[in-house]
Amino acid sequence: MTVMEQRGVYRPTPPPAWQLRTDPAPLLPDAEPYRVLGTEAAGKADEELLGRLYAQLVRGRRYNTQATALTKQGRLAVYPSSTGQEACEVAAALVLQDRDWLFPSYRDTLAAVARGLDPVQALTLLRGDWHTGYDPREHRIAPLCTPLATQLPHAVGLAHAARLKGDDVVALAMVGDGGTSEGDFHEALNFAAVWRAPVVFLVQNNGFAISVPLDKQTAAPSLAHKAVGYGMPGRLVDGNDAAAVHEVLSEAVSRAREGGGPTLVEAVTYRMEAHTNADDATRYRGDAEVEAWRDHDPILLLERELTERGLLDEDRTRAVRYDAEAMAADLRERMNRDPDLDPMDLFGHVYAEQTSQLREQAAQLRAELEASAEEGAEGAGGADGEESGR
Amino acid sequence: MSTVAAERAAKKAAKPATMAQALGRALRDSLAEDPTVHVLGEDVGVLGGVFRVTDGLTKEFGEDRCTDTPLAEAGILGTAVGMAMYGLRPVVEMQFDAFAYPAFEQLISHVARMRNRTQGAMPLPITVRVPYGGGIGGVEHHSDSSEAYYMATPGLHVVTPATVADAYGLLRASIASDDPVVFLEPKRLYWSKADWNPDAPQAVEPIGRAVVRRTGRSATLLTYGPSVPVCMEAAEAAVAEGWDLEVVDLRSLVPFDDETVAASVRRTGRAVVVHESNGFGGPGGEIAARVTERCFHHLEAPVLRVAGFDIPYPPPMLERHHLPGVDRILDAVARLQWEAGS
Ligand SMILES: Cc1ncc(C[n+]2csc(CCOP(=O)(O)OP(=O)(O)O)c2C)c(N)n1
């Protein structure tokens, strides 16, 4: 049977015989975000996993503060921080197998880094170096996507293609709460459900789309409820509870892998920093709100759990911090070196073969560069007099 | 068999085929030859597409290779991007020119840029087939000439056939291309016929080459797609006026064949660009500028344009006033400063 034939065919029947195509009840999300830490469910959580999550959260937080610092120093053009959202970023990376694909947005460099991508490569876009600093196929990480929600149909198409080829591959696509209002969100979820594509959609509901809060974005009971309209399950999870996010995403990934189709996961979290370094969050939210979320910080929640269970001693904490510091120091050091850019690359990858028009334009730029290099060389010789003369 | 004998045999087997059939055959042969080719679109399955170009493909290759998608153009192209990222070669059908607009964001922000964005690591071999142009009595949204939008986007190839043989050859080449191609199919030529032997298809030409459809010495008509037959007719009519017109069928707007175009205009010294698309901001402005830049000293007159008016596409009962016809083309030729020149 082909992939498409597995879907069955629906034909309308006149009203008395008409019936629902699927039972909506099992698709509905829980009434409250699912939690593990601090609940009974925590007892069943794998200790090794909790430890790994903790190390990654600490590392992730350090990555966020380092990237923010580099932005202030002018080393990054812009940085949309995922501070406060590390549980989602880290869990998204850890639930995937090596062969699976991650589709991140501009806010999700941490997910890529947690998956093992070199932070310098993850940050090329935001540094203003080159749009994508890594080979997406090598890492199974799609380019960071800036036009909101447009990466979602890519994830669906890729997962569908893998299934057509008989490959056991799942795609996990990340999007923000604001992005769920985009048409591509709708189209992607609809295609995924109709094709039963092995995709997991992770919505990080961090409260804001730049300045616009969720109630101006949707009138749905929750973003997870939107799943029902597409005929896929919606899951609502506490996005700052790393264990819960990991569990819910793992289930969704397994379901996709086993042919059960897509899942929409809404993780409720909070963007602790402004939208980016260029944003002023005081214009649209108060300190009290931000402070309230500090008590629900993802690292704090996990630390509390681990400490209560005696899984976190000083040695362990120190080792984790040391690792995070080493990563940050390395990132700082490498980002403080200027990248080596070749302007001729501008023409190298527009098409497989350069058009005659691009060849002409490349020649023009090369001539300009050579002329300015010559001028520079001449200028260097007589610089003293000339410069001071101005 | 000698080439001559082979050609003669092929000619013999040729019977009238329509452009739609040649396009369908190109899809079929591509699907048969390359297992990574997938056709996607609205109604492309059982129905065979609203223009029947995909007729029989689902039956022959199955639903996984020729797929009726949900009705959402951004979704179709967006999922095609993901499929191409995974190594497939999607051929997307947009039902009509104006209904390709919902897919523009995917086309412009992703399809056109992915190779560049990834420094060559992830090219997207996607063909987007778009039936375009007027002259078929279509109501609003069914007759747009949208080529200028595509031309203005670096990273896309823009190809359009005017003959049955080219419909086959250029579509095969487009599907085989590792770059995204917007393949514009002139709707009103879908049912145009030519003797064409599907079993001995013409050589698949690399895209980016214009052809001289008619040689002439007086002036060059630069045109493409649906306007090619109109220009051919105009060239025949011009004989009576004493003009021997050359007709260049551009076939590919991107890449643009400056060489063939400039060579022709240098020979004739005069040029008129003819297209259905609106004149203002249309392809003709770019083409006229390129010709002027390259052939200034050979030109006896300014390069003129015969284009659609700068109006939203008119209702079918009025479209004949909008579309460039033989008379308008000849009027333009008459304005090429014959009295002043040689
Ligand atoms: C199609 C599109 N429109 C507008 C923007 C500008 N923009 C960038 S981020 C953003 C807010 C997105 O909010 P959300 O989806 O909630 O994600 P978050 O930034 O909170 O992670 C906007 C409006 C964009 N990138 N893409």
Coordinates of C-alpha atoms and ligand atoms in Angstrom, one line a residue, chain A residues 106-107 146-148 176-179 182 206 208-210 275, chain B residues 105, ligand 1:
Chain A
Y106 CA 15.6 32.4 14.9
R107 CA 15.1 32.0 18.6
T146 CA 13.1 34.0 10.2
P147 CA 9.8 34.4 8.2
L148 CA 7.4 33.2 10.9
G176 CA 6.4 30.7 18.7
D177 CA 2.9 31.6 19.9
G178 CA 2.7 34.5 17.5
G179 CA 3.7 32.2 14.6
E182 CA 0.3 32.7 10.3
N206 CA 6.4 32.5 25.8
F208 CA 4.6 37.5 23.6
A209 CA 5.1 38.1 19.9
I210 CA 7.5 40.9 20.4
H275 CA 12.3 40.1 22.2
Chain B
E105 CA 6.4 33.9 0.4
Ligands
LIG1 C1 6.2 36.6 8.4 C2 6.9 37.5 9.5 N1 6.2 38.6 9.9 C3 6.8 39.3 10.9 C4 8.1 39.0 11.3 C5 8.8 40.0 12.3 N2 8.8 39.3 13.6 C6 10.0 38.6 14.0 S1 9.8 37.8 15.5 C7 8.2 38.4 15.6 C8 7.4 37.9 16.8 C9 7.2 36.4 16.8 O1 6.6 36.0 18.0 P1 6.4 34.5 18.3 O2 6.0 33.7 17.1 O3 5.6 34.4 19.5 O4 7.9 34.0 18.6 P2 9.0 34.5 19.7 O5 9.7 35.6 19.0 O6 8.2 35.0 20.9 O7 9.9 33.4 19.9 C10 7.8 39.2 14.6 C11 6.5 39.9 14.4 C12 8.7 37.9 10.8 N3 9.9 37.5 11.2 N4 8.1 37.1 9.9

